[in-house]
mmCIF file of C-alpha atoms in Angstrom:
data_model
loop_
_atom_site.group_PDB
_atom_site.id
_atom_site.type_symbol
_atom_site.label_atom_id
_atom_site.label_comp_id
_atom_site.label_asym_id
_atom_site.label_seq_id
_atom_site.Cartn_x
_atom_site.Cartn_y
_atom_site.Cartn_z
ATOM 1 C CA UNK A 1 95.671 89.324 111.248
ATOM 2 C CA UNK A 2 99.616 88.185 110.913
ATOM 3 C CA UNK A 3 101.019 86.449 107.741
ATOM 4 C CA UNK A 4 101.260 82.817 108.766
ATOM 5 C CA UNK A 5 104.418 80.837 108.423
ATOM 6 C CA UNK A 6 103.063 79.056 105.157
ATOM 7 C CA UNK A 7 102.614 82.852 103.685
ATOM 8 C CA UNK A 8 106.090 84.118 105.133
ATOM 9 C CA UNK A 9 107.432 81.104 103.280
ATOM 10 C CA UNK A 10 105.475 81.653 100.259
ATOM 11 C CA UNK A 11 106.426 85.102 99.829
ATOM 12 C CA UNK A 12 110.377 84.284 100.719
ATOM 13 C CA UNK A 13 109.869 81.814 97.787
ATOM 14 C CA UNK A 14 108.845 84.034 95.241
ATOM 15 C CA UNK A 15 111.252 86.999 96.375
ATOM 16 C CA UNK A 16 114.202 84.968 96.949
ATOM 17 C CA UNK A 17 117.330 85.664 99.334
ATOM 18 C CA UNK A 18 119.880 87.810 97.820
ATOM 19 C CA UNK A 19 122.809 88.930 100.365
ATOM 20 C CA UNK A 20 123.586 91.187 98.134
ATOM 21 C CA UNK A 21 122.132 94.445 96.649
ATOM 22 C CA UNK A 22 120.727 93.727 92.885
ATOM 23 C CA UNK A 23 118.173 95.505 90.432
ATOM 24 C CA UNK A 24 114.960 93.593 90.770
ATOM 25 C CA UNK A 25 114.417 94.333 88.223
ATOM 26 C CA UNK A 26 114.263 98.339 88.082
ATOM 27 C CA UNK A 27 114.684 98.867 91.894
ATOM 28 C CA UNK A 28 117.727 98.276 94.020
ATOM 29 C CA UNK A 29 116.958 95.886 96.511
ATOM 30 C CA UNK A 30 118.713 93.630 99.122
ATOM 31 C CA UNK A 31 117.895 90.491 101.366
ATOM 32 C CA UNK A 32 114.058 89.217 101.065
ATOM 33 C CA UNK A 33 113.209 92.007 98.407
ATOM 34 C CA UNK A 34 113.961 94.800 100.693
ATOM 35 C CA UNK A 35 113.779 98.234 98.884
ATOM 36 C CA UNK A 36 116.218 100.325 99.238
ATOM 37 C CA UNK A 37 115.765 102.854 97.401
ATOM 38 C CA UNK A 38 113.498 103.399 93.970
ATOM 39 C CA UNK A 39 115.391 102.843 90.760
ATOM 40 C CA UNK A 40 118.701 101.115 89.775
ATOM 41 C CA UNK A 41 121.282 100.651 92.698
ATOM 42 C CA UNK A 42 123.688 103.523 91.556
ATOM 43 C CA UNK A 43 125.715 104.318 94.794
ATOM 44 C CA UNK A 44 123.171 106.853 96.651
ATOM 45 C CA UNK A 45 123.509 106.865 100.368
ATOM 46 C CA UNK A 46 120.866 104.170 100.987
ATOM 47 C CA UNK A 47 123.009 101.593 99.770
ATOM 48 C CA UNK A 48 125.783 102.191 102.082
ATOM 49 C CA UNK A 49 124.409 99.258 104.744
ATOM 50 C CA UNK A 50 124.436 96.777 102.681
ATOM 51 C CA UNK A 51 127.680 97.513 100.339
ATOM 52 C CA UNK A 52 129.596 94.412 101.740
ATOM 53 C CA UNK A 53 126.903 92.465 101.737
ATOM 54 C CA UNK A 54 124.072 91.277 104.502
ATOM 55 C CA UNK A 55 124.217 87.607 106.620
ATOM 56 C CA UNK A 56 121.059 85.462 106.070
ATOM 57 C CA UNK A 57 119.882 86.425 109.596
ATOM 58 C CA UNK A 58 119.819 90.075 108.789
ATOM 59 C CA UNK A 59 117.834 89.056 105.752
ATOM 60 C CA UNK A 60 115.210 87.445 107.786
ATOM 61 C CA UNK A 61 114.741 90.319 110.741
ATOM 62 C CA UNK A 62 114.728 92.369 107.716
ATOM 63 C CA UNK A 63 111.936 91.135 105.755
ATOM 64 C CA UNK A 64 109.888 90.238 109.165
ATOM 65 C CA UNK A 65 110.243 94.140 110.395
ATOM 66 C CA UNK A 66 108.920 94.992 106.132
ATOM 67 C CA UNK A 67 106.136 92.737 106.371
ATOM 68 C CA UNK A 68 104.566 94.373 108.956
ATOM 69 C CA UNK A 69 103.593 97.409 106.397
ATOM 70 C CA UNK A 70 102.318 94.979 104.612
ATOM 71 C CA UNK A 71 99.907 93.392 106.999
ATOM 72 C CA UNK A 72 98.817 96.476 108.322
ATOM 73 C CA UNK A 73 97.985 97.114 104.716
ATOM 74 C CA UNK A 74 95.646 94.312 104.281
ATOM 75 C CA UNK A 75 94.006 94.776 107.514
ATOM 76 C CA UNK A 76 92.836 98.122 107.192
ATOM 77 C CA UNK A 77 90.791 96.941 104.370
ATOM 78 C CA UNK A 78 88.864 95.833 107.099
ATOM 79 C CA UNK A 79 87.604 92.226 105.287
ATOM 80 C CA UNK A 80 87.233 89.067 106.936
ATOM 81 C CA UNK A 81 89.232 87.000 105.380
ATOM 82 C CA UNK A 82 90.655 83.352 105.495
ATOM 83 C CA UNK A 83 94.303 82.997 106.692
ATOM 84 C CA UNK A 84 95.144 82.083 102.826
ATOM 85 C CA UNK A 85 93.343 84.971 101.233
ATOM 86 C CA UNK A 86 94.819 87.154 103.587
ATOM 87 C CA UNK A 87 98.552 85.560 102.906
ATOM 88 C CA UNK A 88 97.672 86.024 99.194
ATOM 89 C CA UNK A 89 97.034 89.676 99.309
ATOM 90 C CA UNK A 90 99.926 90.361 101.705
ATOM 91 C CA UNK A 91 102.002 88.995 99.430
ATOM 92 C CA UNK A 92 100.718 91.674 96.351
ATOM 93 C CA UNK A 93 101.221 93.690 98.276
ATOM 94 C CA UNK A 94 104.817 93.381 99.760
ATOM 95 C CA UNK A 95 105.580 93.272 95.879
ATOM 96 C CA UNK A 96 103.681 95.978 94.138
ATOM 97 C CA UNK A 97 103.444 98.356 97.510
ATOM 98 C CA UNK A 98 101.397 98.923 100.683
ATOM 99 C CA UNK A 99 99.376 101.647 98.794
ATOM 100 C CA UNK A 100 98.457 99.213 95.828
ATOM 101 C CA UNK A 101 95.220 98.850 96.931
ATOM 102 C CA UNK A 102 94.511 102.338 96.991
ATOM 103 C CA UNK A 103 94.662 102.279 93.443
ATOM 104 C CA UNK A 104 93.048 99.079 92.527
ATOM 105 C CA UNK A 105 89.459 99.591 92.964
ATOM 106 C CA UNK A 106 88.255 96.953 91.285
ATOM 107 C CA UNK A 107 90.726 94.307 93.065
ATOM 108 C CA UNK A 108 89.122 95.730 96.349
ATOM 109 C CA UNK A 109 85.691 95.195 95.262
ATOM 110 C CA UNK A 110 86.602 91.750 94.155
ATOM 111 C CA UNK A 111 87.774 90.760 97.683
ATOM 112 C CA UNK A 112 84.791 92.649 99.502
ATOM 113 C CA UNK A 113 82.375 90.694 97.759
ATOM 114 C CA UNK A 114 84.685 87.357 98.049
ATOM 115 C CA UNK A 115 84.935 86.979 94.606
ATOM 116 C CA UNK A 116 87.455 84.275 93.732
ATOM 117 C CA UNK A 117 87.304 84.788 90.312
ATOM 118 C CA UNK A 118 87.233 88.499 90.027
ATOM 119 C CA UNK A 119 90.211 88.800 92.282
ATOM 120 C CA UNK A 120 91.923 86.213 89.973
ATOM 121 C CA UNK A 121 91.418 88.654 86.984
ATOM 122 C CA UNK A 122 92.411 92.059 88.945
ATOM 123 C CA UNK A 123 95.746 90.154 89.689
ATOM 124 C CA UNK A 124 96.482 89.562 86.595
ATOM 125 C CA UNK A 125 96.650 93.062 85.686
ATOM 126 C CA UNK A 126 99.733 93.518 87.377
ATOM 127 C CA UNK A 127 101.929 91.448 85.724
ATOM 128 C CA UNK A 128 104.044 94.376 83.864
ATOM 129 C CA UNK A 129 107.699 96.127 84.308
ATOM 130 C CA UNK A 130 108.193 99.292 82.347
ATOM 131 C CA UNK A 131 105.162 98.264 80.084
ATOM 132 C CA UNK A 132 106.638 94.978 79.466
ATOM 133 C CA UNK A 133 104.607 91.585 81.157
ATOM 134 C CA UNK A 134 107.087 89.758 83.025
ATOM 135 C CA UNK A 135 107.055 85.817 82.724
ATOM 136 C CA UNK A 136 108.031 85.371 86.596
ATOM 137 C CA UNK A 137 105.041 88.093 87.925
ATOM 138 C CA UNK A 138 102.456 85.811 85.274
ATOM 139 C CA UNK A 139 103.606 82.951 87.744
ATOM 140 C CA UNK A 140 103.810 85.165 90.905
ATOM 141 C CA UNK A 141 99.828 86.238 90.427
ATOM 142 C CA UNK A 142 98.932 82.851 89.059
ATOM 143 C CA UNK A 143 100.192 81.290 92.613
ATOM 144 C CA UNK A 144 98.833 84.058 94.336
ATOM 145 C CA UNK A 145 95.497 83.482 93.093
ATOM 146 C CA UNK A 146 95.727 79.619 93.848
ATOM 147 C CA UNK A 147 96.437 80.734 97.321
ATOM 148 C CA UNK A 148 93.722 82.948 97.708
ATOM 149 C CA UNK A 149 91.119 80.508 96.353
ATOM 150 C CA UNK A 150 92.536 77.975 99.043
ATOM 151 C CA UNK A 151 90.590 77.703 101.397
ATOM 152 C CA UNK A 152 92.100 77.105 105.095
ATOM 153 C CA UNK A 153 92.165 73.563 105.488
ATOM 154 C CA UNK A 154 89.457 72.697 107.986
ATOM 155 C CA UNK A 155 86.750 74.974 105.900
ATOM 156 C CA UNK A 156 86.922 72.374 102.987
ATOM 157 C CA UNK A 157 84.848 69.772 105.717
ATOM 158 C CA UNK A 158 80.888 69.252 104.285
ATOM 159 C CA UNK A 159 81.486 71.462 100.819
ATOM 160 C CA UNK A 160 80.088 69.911 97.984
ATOM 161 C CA UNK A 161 80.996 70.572 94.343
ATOM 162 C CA UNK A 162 79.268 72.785 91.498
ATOM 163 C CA UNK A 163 80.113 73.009 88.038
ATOM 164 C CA UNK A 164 78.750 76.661 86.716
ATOM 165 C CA UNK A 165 78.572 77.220 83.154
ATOM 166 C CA UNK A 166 78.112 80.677 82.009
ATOM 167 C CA UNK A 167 79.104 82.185 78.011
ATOM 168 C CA UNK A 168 82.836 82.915 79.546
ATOM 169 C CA UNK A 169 83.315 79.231 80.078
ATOM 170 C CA UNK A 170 82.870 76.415 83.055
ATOM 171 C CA UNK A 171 83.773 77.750 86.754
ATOM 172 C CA UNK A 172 84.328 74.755 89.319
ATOM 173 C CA UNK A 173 83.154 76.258 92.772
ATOM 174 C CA UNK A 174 83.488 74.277 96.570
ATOM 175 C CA UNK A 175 80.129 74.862 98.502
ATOM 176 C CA UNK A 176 78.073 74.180 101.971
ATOM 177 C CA UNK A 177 75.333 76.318 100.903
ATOM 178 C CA UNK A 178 76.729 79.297 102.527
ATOM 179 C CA UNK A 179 80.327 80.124 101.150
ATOM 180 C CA UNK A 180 82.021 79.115 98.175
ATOM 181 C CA UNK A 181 85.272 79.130 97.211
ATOM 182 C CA UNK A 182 86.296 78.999 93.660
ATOM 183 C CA UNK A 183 88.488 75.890 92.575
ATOM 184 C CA UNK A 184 90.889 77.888 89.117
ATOM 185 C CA UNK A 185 91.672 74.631 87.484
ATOM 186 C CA UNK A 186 91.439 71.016 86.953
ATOM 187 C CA UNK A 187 94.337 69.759 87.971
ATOM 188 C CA UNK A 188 93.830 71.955 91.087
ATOM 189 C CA UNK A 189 90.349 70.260 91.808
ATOM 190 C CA UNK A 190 91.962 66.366 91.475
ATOM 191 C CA UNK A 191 94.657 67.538 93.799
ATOM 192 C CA UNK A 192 91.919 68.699 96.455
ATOM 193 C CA UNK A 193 89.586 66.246 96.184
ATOM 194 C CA UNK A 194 92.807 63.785 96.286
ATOM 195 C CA UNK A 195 93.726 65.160 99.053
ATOM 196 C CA UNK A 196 90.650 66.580 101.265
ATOM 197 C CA UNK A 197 88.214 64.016 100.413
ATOM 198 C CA UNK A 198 85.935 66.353 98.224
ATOM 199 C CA UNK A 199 83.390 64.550 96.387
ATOM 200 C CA UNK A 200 84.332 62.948 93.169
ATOM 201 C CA UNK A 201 80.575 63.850 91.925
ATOM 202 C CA UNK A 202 80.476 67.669 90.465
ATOM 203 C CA UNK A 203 76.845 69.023 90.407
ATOM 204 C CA UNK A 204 76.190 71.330 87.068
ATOM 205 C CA UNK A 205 74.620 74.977 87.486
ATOM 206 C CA UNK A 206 73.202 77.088 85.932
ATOM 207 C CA UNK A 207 74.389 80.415 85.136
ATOM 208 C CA UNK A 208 72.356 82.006 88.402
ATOM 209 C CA UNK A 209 73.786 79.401 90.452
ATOM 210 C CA UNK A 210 70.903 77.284 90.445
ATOM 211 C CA UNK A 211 71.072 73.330 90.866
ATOM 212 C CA UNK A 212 70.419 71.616 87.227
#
């Protein structure tokens, strides 16, 4: 799979374009959150490209050559995986690394199984800079998850709704008896049913899943 041009904008969004090198915020980094080099920019040898500064156009071959790391990344998980939930994790990656998800078991488990929920969780985990949790990577993950849980538009068609309470609280779930996708909040689920016609109607579950 490729990022799509909703994910190559989503990721721009949350990265920025800097034509400049900066600290982001313990890295040196240029253009579309290009690495240069690991740590602070301090003059190494790296940063001699970029010293005067990048146009926007080198920005954008820039961060279209990185991506592809990232993609491959993704894809040699070897999921299927919706166009969203694959822009979603390609963008985790191209912040925290292409090897993050050899060292997030649990986040891989999450999206083998299709988990919305679980994945939700493991991407909160990385939220923290030096030990410290980072208001705009709480927002980053938070968006990332709403992405993943998206489904692609034309999979929404014939899903009904299901309310599941369990002791952790209620979970809001999109279903056509044989996927579901998991719908984080309320104001998310009046925006899709606005907006895709989902029923207004939301069938309660039981904890196993079972119709009430």
């Amino acid at each position: 799979m490729r990022l799509s041009d909703n994910g190559v904008r989503f990721i721009a969004g949350w990265e920025g374009t800097v034509l400049h090198l900066y600290n982001d915020p313990y890295n040196c980094t240029v253009g579309i959150g290009h690495l240069v080099h690991l740590g602070i920019c301090d003059g190494q040898a790296s940063e001699a490209p970029y010293v005067n500064g990048i146009t926007q156009q080198q920005a954008e071959d820039m961060f279209r050559q990185d991506v592809g790391r990232f993609e491959q990344a993704v894809n040699r998980l070897g999921v299927a995986l919706t166009q969203n939930q694959f822009d979603a994790l390609v963008s985790f990656a191209y912040n925290l690394g292409e090897g993050i998800f050899t060292i997030a078991p649990n986040l891989v488990a999450a999206v083998r199984r299709n988990d919305g929920a679980a994945v939700c969780q493991e991407f909160q985990r990385y939220v923290y800079a030096a030990g410290v949790p980072l208001p705009g990577l709480i927002r980053r993950r938070q968006a990332e998850c709403e992405l993943f849980n998206t489904p692609d538009e034309e999979e929404w068609y014939g899903m009904k709704l299901y309310a599941e309470h369990t002791a952790n609280g209620t979970y809001i779930w999109a279903s056509d008896g044989r996927r579901r996708h998991y719908v984080e909040n309320a104001q998310r689920l009046a925006a899709l049913q606005a907006a895709l016609f989902l029923p207004s109607q939301v069938t309660p579950l039981d904890a196993q899943g079972v119709t009430t």
